[in-house]
Structure formats: C-alpha cells, structure tokens
Amino acid sequence: MTGCDALKLKNIMEILEADSLTGHDLLDAEVHSACGSDLMSDVLAFVKEQGMLLTGLCNPQVVRTAEMMDMRCVVFVRGKTPGADIVDLASDGGIAVLTTPFRMYEACGRLYAAGLSQED
Amino acid sequence: MEPLTLRYTVDGDSFTTAGEASTDMKRSLKRIGADADLIRRASICMYEGEINMVIHGGGGQASVTFDGQKMEIVLTDRGKGIPDIEAAMREGFSTATQEVRDLGFGAGMGLPNMKRYADEMVVESKVGAGTTVRMVLYDDPQRNA
Ligand SMILES: Nc1ncnc2c1ncn2[C@@H]1O[C@H](COP(=O)(O)OP(=O)(O)OP(=O)(O)O)[C@@H](O)[C@H]1O
Ligand SMILES: [Mg+2]
C-alpha cells in the first residue's frame, strides 16, 4: 500500500451522495483503499488489503465476497438497491452497505480524486 | 487452540445460499482465534471451491478440519466432472454459462486462485461421476513475511 489517505465511511457517503442501508454504527470506520469490479473472482484474486468494494452487481455473492476479503463496506452503484436478504447478510457480517446514484466510473473517480487509492 | 471439525452440505440448486458454508467456516475460525492470514487464505479457497460446487458441480459435501497448525478442506460433488483438469487449472479457462457470468463469476480464476492460496491442492475428477478438491493450508508465519 502506498501513499493513500484514509477516509471514513461517512465521508465516503458524502462524496458518493450515498444512502446507507446497514452498518450505521460503522460510519466512523476508516477505509484506506477501494476496488470497483463486477467480477467476483477478480476481487478474490487480486485484492489484498481490506477496504471497500464498489459494484454494479446486485446479488448476495457480492456481500459474501466482501466478507471473505474482510472488507468493511459494499457500495452498490447506479442507484441499485439490494433486497432485504442482501442487506441482512451484510448486517450479519458487519459490513456497511451504501447505495450511490453514480455509475461505476464516476463513483470510483470521485473516491480516487478524494485520495483513496486502489487495492494493490 | 481448540481443534475444529466442520461438515457442510452444499445445495447445488441455489446460487443465493452459495457461500453459506464458507461464511460459517470463516466465523468459526475467527471464534477459535486462528491466524488472520490463514483465515483469509482458507476463506478464499473454500469460497471459490464452494461456488464451483454450485455452478459446475451440482452441489455436494464440504469438510474442514484444523488442528491449530494444519487445515484440510475437502470438497466433493457428484456433478458432471472435469474432462481436462490441466486445462481447467489454467487462468481464464471457463465453461460457465452467460447466466453465471452475469452474476459475477465465470472468469476462469477460481481454481488458479485456490492453488495460489492453498499450500497443497489436489483435484480428482471423473466425467459423469464428480469432482473432489482437497486443499491443505498451514498456519505459517513465514508466509506473512
Ligand atoms: N466442481 C466442478 N465440477 C465440474 N466442473 C468444474 C468444477 N470446478 C471447476 N470446474 C470446471 O473448471 C473450470 C474452471 O474453474 P474455475 O473455478 O477456475 O473458473 P470458473 O468457475 O469457470 O470461473 P470463476 O471461478 O472465475 O468464477 C470451470 O469453468 C468448469 O468447467
Ligand atoms: Mg470458479
């Protein structure tokens, strides 16, 4: 990990104009890095540091993948709102769930501009 | 450390519940205080394997044993089997359907990923009879260095 700032989830919410669906108690937690992907195997293969996953997919495996990788937060882009099953799963795993109206490119761009690096 | 023996039945018809066994294993390993890096590696191996059992293998049985030093994960299904294991182990090789790809899997990364994170891995398969994946992981502080 090189030269990345940490952002609190509540700052990330502001940057992404996001709503929080679960994990309200985690909003003071910090993440140091993020990754955007619609390919869960890629996330499982290349992501090393715990952080946050942005994705355009909307199924329970997104949350399970995040939990396997010790991530703190999943952000659903493009205004996708996950069902209660997905939100409950995240809640059980101690993972915050955010939903942002931005598309993947803009959501990642905003976070990158705010100083959040990618996972490496 | 308290030794661990876990057994799971993996439902081959439900993509929604796929990963339940891995989640339970991960939480169990955390509970007994296993090393964080070992937990991470074991979780990736187990989860990729469990997803494979569901999307390719029609479901089956998973077992995990851990004595505090050595962990063994065995995944057995009675699915269609793998005709060419060497090809299947190659990064990017996948027979997954478009439906599976739309769900975020099918990049042909699972088996290579499991091999990378396990210390030992053996895949045995017979077409029409099923597949067994056996992985061994050691709690090795050297690996973190
Ligand atoms: N349990 C299994 N039963 C039958 N075939 C399998 C099994 N596991 C893997 N395979 C075969 O091996 C191929 C490669 O598996 P691998 O896990 O590497 O990739 P994938 O599952 O296709 O995609 P990804 O893991 O990236 O989501 C699969 O596409 C499938 O053809
Ligand atoms: Mg796979």
Short mmCIF file of C-alpha atoms and ligand atoms in Angstrom, two decimals:
data_model
loop_
_atom_site.label_atom_id
_atom_site.label_comp_id
_atom_site.label_asym_id
_atom_site.label_seq_id
_atom_site.Cartn_x
_atom_site.Cartn_y
_atom_site.Cartn_z
CA MET A 1 0.00 0.00 0.00
CA THR A 2 1.48 3.34 -0.94
CA GLY A 3 0.58 6.89 -0.10
CA CYS A 4 -3.14 6.53 0.39
CA ASP A 5 -5.31 8.63 2.61
CA ALA A 6 -7.87 7.04 4.81
CA LEU A 7 -11.48 8.07 4.52
CA LYS A 8 -14.24 7.49 6.98
CA LEU A 9 -17.32 5.79 5.64
CA LYS A 10 -19.37 8.87 6.48
CA ASN A 11 -17.06 10.98 4.27
CA ILE A 12 -17.42 8.41 1.54
CA MET A 13 -21.19 8.70 1.85
CA GLU A 14 -20.94 12.44 1.24
CA ILE A 15 -18.58 12.07 -1.70
CA LEU A 16 -20.83 9.48 -3.31
CA GLU A 17 -24.07 11.18 -2.26
CA ALA A 18 -24.91 7.75 -0.94
CA ASP A 19 -27.56 6.31 1.31
CA SER A 20 -26.60 3.83 3.98
CA LEU A 21 -28.78 0.72 4.21
CA THR A 22 -27.00 -1.05 7.05
CA GLY A 23 -23.92 -0.62 9.20
CA HIS A 24 -24.81 2.81 10.56
CA ASP A 25 -22.56 2.02 13.51
CA LEU A 26 -19.64 1.58 11.10
CA LEU A 27 -19.76 5.06 9.60
CA ASP A 28 -16.80 6.22 11.67
CA ALA A 29 -14.69 3.30 10.46
CA GLU A 30 -11.90 4.17 8.04
CA VAL A 31 -11.04 2.56 4.74
CA HIS A 32 -7.67 3.00 3.07
CA SER A 33 -8.43 1.62 -0.34
CA ALA A 34 -11.23 0.62 -2.64
CA CYS A 35 -11.82 -1.56 -5.64
CA GLY A 36 -14.51 -1.42 -8.29
CA SER A 37 -15.44 -4.66 -10.00
CA ASP A 38 -18.29 -6.71 -11.39
CA LEU A 39 -16.11 -9.80 -11.39
CA MET A 40 -16.05 -11.50 -8.02
CA SER A 41 -13.21 -13.87 -8.93
CA ASP A 42 -11.07 -10.86 -9.76
CA VAL A 43 -11.78 -9.37 -6.37
CA LEU A 44 -10.89 -12.68 -4.73
CA ALA A 45 -7.71 -12.99 -6.78
CA PHE A 46 -6.18 -9.54 -6.58
CA VAL A 47 -7.47 -7.61 -3.63
CA LYS A 48 -5.09 -7.75 -0.70
CA GLU A 49 -5.86 -5.02 1.78
CA GLN A 50 -9.15 -4.75 3.47
CA GLY A 51 -11.23 -1.94 2.12
CA MET A 52 -14.32 -1.47 0.16
CA LEU A 53 -15.95 -2.90 -2.91
CA LEU A 54 -17.93 -0.89 -5.46
CA THR A 55 -20.03 -2.98 -7.81
CA GLY A 56 -22.81 -2.83 -10.35
CA LEU A 57 -23.94 -6.34 -9.46
CA CYS A 58 -26.74 -6.85 -7.02
CA ASN A 59 -26.69 -10.36 -5.56
CA PRO A 60 -25.78 -11.97 -2.22
CA GLN A 61 -22.41 -13.18 -3.54
CA VAL A 62 -21.19 -9.61 -3.63
CA VAL A 63 -21.58 -9.39 0.14
CA ARG A 64 -20.15 -12.86 0.70
CA THR A 65 -17.12 -11.98 -1.40
CA ALA A 66 -16.63 -8.81 0.63
CA GLU A 67 -16.89 -10.77 3.85
CA MET A 68 -14.35 -13.34 2.65
CA MET A 69 -11.96 -10.47 1.91
CA ASP A 70 -12.51 -8.73 5.28
CA MET A 71 -13.96 -5.67 3.63
CA ARG A 72 -15.85 -3.08 5.66
CA CYS A 73 -18.23 -1.79 3.05
CA VAL A 74 -20.02 -2.61 -0.19
CA VAL A 75 -21.22 0.20 -2.44
CA PHE A 76 -23.91 -0.55 -4.98
CA VAL A 77 -23.53 1.88 -7.87
CA ARG A 78 -26.08 3.28 -10.33
CA GLY A 79 -28.75 3.53 -7.67
CA LYS A 80 -29.17 -0.23 -7.34
CA THR A 81 -30.94 -1.07 -4.14
CA PRO A 82 -30.24 -4.54 -2.79
CA GLY A 83 -33.06 -6.61 -1.33
CA ALA A 84 -33.53 -7.27 2.36
CA ASP A 85 -31.78 -10.66 2.09
CA ILE A 86 -28.62 -8.97 0.88
CA VAL A 87 -28.80 -6.19 3.45
CA ASP A 88 -29.37 -8.72 6.28
CA LEU A 89 -26.42 -10.78 5.13
CA ALA A 90 -24.18 -7.72 5.25
CA SER A 91 -25.52 -6.75 8.62
CA ASP A 92 -24.67 -10.22 10.00
CA GLY A 93 -21.17 -9.94 8.59
CA GLY A 94 -20.52 -6.48 10.00
CA ILE A 95 -20.38 -4.90 6.54
CA ALA A 96 -21.83 -1.49 5.77
CA VAL A 97 -23.98 -1.19 2.65
CA LEU A 98 -24.17 2.03 0.67
CA THR A 99 -26.03 2.84 -2.49
CA THR A 100 -24.94 5.68 -4.76
CA PRO A 101 -26.72 7.17 -7.77
CA PHE A 102 -23.40 7.46 -9.64
CA ARG A 103 -22.26 4.96 -12.21
CA MET A 104 -19.14 2.91 -11.57
CA TYR A 105 -16.76 5.24 -13.44
CA GLU A 106 -17.86 8.38 -11.68
CA ALA A 107 -18.14 6.75 -8.24
CA CYS A 108 -14.57 5.41 -8.49
CA GLY A 109 -13.34 8.70 -9.94
CA ARG A 110 -14.76 10.71 -7.07
CA LEU A 111 -13.14 8.46 -4.48
CA TYR A 112 -9.83 8.45 -6.32
CA ALA A 113 -9.89 12.24 -6.50
CA ALA A 114 -10.56 12.33 -2.76
CA GLY A 115 -7.30 10.45 -2.19
CA LEU A 116 -8.45 6.88 -1.89
CA SER A 117 -6.04 4.58 -3.69
CA GLN A 118 -6.78 1.30 -5.33
CA GLU A 119 -6.01 -2.01 -3.71
CA ASP A 120 -2.61 -3.35 -4.57
CA MET B 1 -6.17 -23.70 20.11
CA GLU B 2 -9.39 -25.67 20.08
CA PRO B 3 -9.37 -28.13 17.13
CA LEU B 4 -12.11 -27.71 14.57
CA THR B 5 -14.12 -30.17 12.51
CA LEU B 6 -16.82 -28.78 10.25
CA ARG B 7 -19.12 -30.51 7.79
CA TYR B 8 -21.50 -28.93 5.33
CA THR B 9 -23.95 -29.95 2.66
CA VAL B 10 -23.73 -27.55 -0.26
CA ASP B 11 -27.01 -27.08 -2.12
CA GLY B 12 -26.39 -27.26 -5.86
CA ASP B 13 -29.66 -25.62 -6.82
CA SER B 14 -29.31 -22.36 -5.00
CA PHE B 15 -26.97 -19.60 -6.07
CA THR B 16 -28.42 -17.47 -3.29
CA THR B 17 -27.21 -19.71 -0.47
CA ALA B 18 -23.88 -20.50 -2.15
CA GLY B 19 -21.15 -19.38 0.22
CA GLU B 20 -23.02 -20.18 3.43
CA ALA B 21 -20.53 -22.89 4.31
CA SER B 22 -17.60 -20.56 3.67
CA THR B 23 -19.14 -17.84 5.79
CA ASP B 24 -19.71 -20.27 8.65
CA MET B 25 -16.18 -21.63 8.34
CA LYS B 26 -14.71 -18.15 8.42
CA ARG B 27 -16.69 -17.19 11.50
CA SER B 28 -15.73 -20.46 13.24
CA LEU B 29 -12.03 -19.88 12.53
CA LYS B 30 -12.29 -16.35 13.89
CA ARG B 31 -14.03 -17.64 17.00
CA ILE B 32 -11.19 -20.03 17.87
CA GLY B 33 -8.66 -17.28 17.22
CA ALA B 34 -6.93 -18.67 14.13
CA ASP B 35 -4.29 -16.51 12.42
CA ALA B 36 -5.82 -13.75 10.28
CA ASP B 37 -3.77 -14.51 7.17
CA LEU B 38 -4.63 -18.19 7.39
CA ILE B 39 -8.31 -17.32 7.75
CA ARG B 40 -8.14 -15.10 4.69
CA ARG B 41 -6.45 -17.75 2.54
CA ALA B 42 -8.75 -20.51 3.75
CA SER B 43 -11.81 -18.34 3.13
CA ILE B 44 -10.82 -17.65 -0.48
CA CYS B 45 -10.05 -21.34 -1.13
CA MET B 46 -13.26 -22.54 0.46
CA TYR B 47 -15.46 -19.90 -1.13
CA GLU B 48 -14.12 -20.38 -4.67
CA GLY B 49 -14.48 -24.12 -4.21
CA GLU B 50 -17.98 -23.84 -2.83
CA ILE B 51 -19.07 -21.59 -5.70
CA ASN B 52 -17.62 -24.12 -8.15
CA MET B 53 -19.58 -26.90 -6.47
CA VAL B 54 -22.76 -24.91 -7.01
CA ILE B 55 -22.23 -23.51 -10.50
CA HIS B 56 -20.44 -26.51 -12.02
CA GLY B 57 -20.77 -29.49 -9.68
CA GLY B 58 -24.44 -29.64 -8.74
CA GLY B 59 -23.71 -29.39 -5.01
CA GLY B 60 -22.14 -31.86 -2.61
CA GLN B 61 -20.29 -32.13 0.67
CA ALA B 62 -17.63 -29.94 2.24
CA SER B 63 -15.47 -30.76 5.22
CA VAL B 64 -12.92 -28.72 7.09
CA THR B 65 -10.52 -29.91 9.77
CA PHE B 66 -8.00 -27.77 11.61
CA ASP B 67 -5.69 -28.82 14.43
CA GLY B 68 -4.22 -25.38 15.05
CA GLN B 69 -1.38 -25.97 12.59
CA LYS B 70 -2.70 -27.80 9.56
CA MET B 71 -6.00 -27.22 7.87
CA GLU B 72 -7.60 -29.57 5.39
CA ILE B 73 -10.53 -28.61 3.20
CA VAL B 74 -12.21 -31.35 1.16
CA LEU B 75 -14.95 -30.54 -1.36
CA THR B 76 -16.76 -33.42 -3.01
CA ASP B 77 -19.52 -33.30 -5.58
CA ARG B 78 -21.33 -35.83 -7.72
CA GLY B 79 -21.58 -33.49 -10.67
CA LYS B 80 -20.53 -33.71 -14.28
CA GLY B 81 -16.82 -33.87 -13.57
CA ILE B 82 -13.90 -32.14 -15.29
CA PRO B 83 -12.75 -33.71 -18.58
CA ASP B 84 -9.34 -31.98 -18.67
CA ILE B 85 -8.10 -30.90 -15.24
CA GLU B 86 -4.93 -29.33 -16.62
CA ALA B 87 -6.98 -27.06 -18.87
CA ALA B 88 -9.38 -26.24 -16.05
CA MET B 89 -6.49 -25.14 -13.85
CA ARG B 90 -5.40 -22.56 -16.42
CA GLU B 91 -6.22 -18.94 -15.70
CA GLY B 92 -9.09 -17.81 -17.89
CA PHE B 93 -10.43 -21.27 -18.71
CA SER B 94 -14.14 -21.43 -18.01
CA THR B 95 -17.19 -23.30 -19.22
CA ALA B 96 -19.55 -21.10 -17.21
CA THR B 97 -22.79 -20.04 -18.85
CA GLN B 98 -23.68 -16.44 -19.63
CA GLU B 99 -26.13 -16.56 -16.73
CA VAL B 100 -23.29 -17.37 -14.32
CA ARG B 101 -21.12 -14.65 -15.87
CA ASP B 102 -23.87 -12.11 -15.35
CA LEU B 103 -23.71 -12.94 -11.64
CA GLY B 104 -20.02 -12.05 -11.43
CA PHE B 105 -18.41 -15.46 -11.85
CA GLY B 106 -17.02 -17.47 -14.73
CA ALA B 107 -13.73 -15.69 -15.30
CA GLY B 108 -11.77 -18.92 -15.03
CA MET B 109 -9.95 -17.61 -11.99
CA GLY B 110 -11.29 -19.84 -9.21
CA LEU B 111 -9.09 -22.92 -9.45
CA PRO B 112 -5.86 -20.93 -10.10
CA ASN B 113 -6.80 -18.73 -7.16
CA MET B 114 -7.30 -21.75 -4.90
CA LYS B 115 -3.97 -23.16 -5.99
CA ARG B 116 -2.26 -19.87 -5.22
CA TYR B 117 -3.64 -19.59 -1.70
CA ALA B 118 -3.51 -23.25 -0.64
CA ASP B 119 -0.19 -24.83 0.29
CA GLU B 120 -1.23 -28.09 -1.37
CA MET B 121 -4.09 -28.80 -3.72
CA VAL B 122 -5.19 -31.96 -5.48
CA VAL B 123 -8.10 -32.15 -7.89
CA GLU B 124 -9.56 -35.55 -8.75
CA SER B 125 -12.39 -35.85 -11.18
CA LYS B 126 -14.23 -38.36 -13.26
CA VAL B 127 -16.53 -37.29 -16.05
CA GLY B 128 -20.10 -38.10 -15.16
CA ALA B 129 -19.15 -39.13 -11.62
CA GLY B 130 -17.96 -36.00 -9.85
CA THR B 131 -15.06 -33.98 -8.54
CA THR B 132 -13.08 -33.89 -5.32
CA VAL B 133 -10.85 -30.96 -4.44
CA ARG B 134 -8.54 -31.42 -1.47
CA MET B 135 -6.63 -28.44 -0.14
CA VAL B 136 -4.13 -28.23 2.72
CA LEU B 137 -3.12 -24.96 4.34
CA TYR B 138 -0.60 -24.44 7.11
CA ASP B 139 -0.53 -21.76 9.73
CA ASP B 140 2.86 -20.49 8.66
CA PRO B 141 4.14 -17.18 9.96
CA GLN B 142 6.87 -17.31 7.27
CA ARG B 143 4.23 -16.75 4.64
CA ASN B 144 3.33 -13.38 6.05
CA ALA B 145 6.90 -12.16 5.98
N1 LIG C 1 -16.71 -28.92 -9.20
C1 LIG C 1 -16.63 -28.85 -10.54
N2 LIG C 1 -17.35 -29.69 -11.32
C2 LIG C 1 -17.27 -29.62 -12.67
N3 LIG C 1 -16.50 -28.74 -13.35
C3 LIG C 1 -15.76 -27.89 -12.63
C4 LIG C 1 -15.77 -27.89 -11.20
N4 LIG C 1 -14.93 -26.94 -10.76
C5 LIG C 1 -14.40 -26.37 -11.87
N5 LIG C 1 -14.89 -26.95 -13.00
C6 LIG C 1 -14.51 -26.63 -14.39
O1 LIG C 1 -13.28 -25.93 -14.39
C7 LIG C 1 -13.44 -24.65 -15.00
C8 LIG C 1 -12.53 -23.65 -14.33
O2 LIG C 1 -12.94 -23.44 -12.98
P1 LIG C 1 -12.57 -22.07 -12.28
O3 LIG C 1 -13.13 -22.07 -10.89
O4 LIG C 1 -11.11 -21.84 -12.41
O5 LIG C 1 -13.30 -20.98 -13.17
P2 LIG C 1 -14.87 -20.64 -13.26
O6 LIG C 1 -15.58 -21.23 -12.10
O7 LIG C 1 -15.34 -21.00 -14.60
O8 LIG C 1 -14.84 -19.06 -13.11
P3 LIG C 1 -14.54 -18.25 -11.77
O9 LIG C 1 -14.01 -19.19 -10.76
O10 LIG C 1 -13.56 -17.21 -12.17
O11 LIG C 1 -15.83 -17.65 -11.35
C9 LIG C 1 -14.92 -24.35 -14.87
O12 LIG C 1 -15.39 -23.41 -15.82
C10 LIG C 1 -15.52 -25.73 -15.08
O13 LIG C 1 -15.53 -26.07 -16.46
MG MG C 2 -14.85 -20.97 -10.17
#
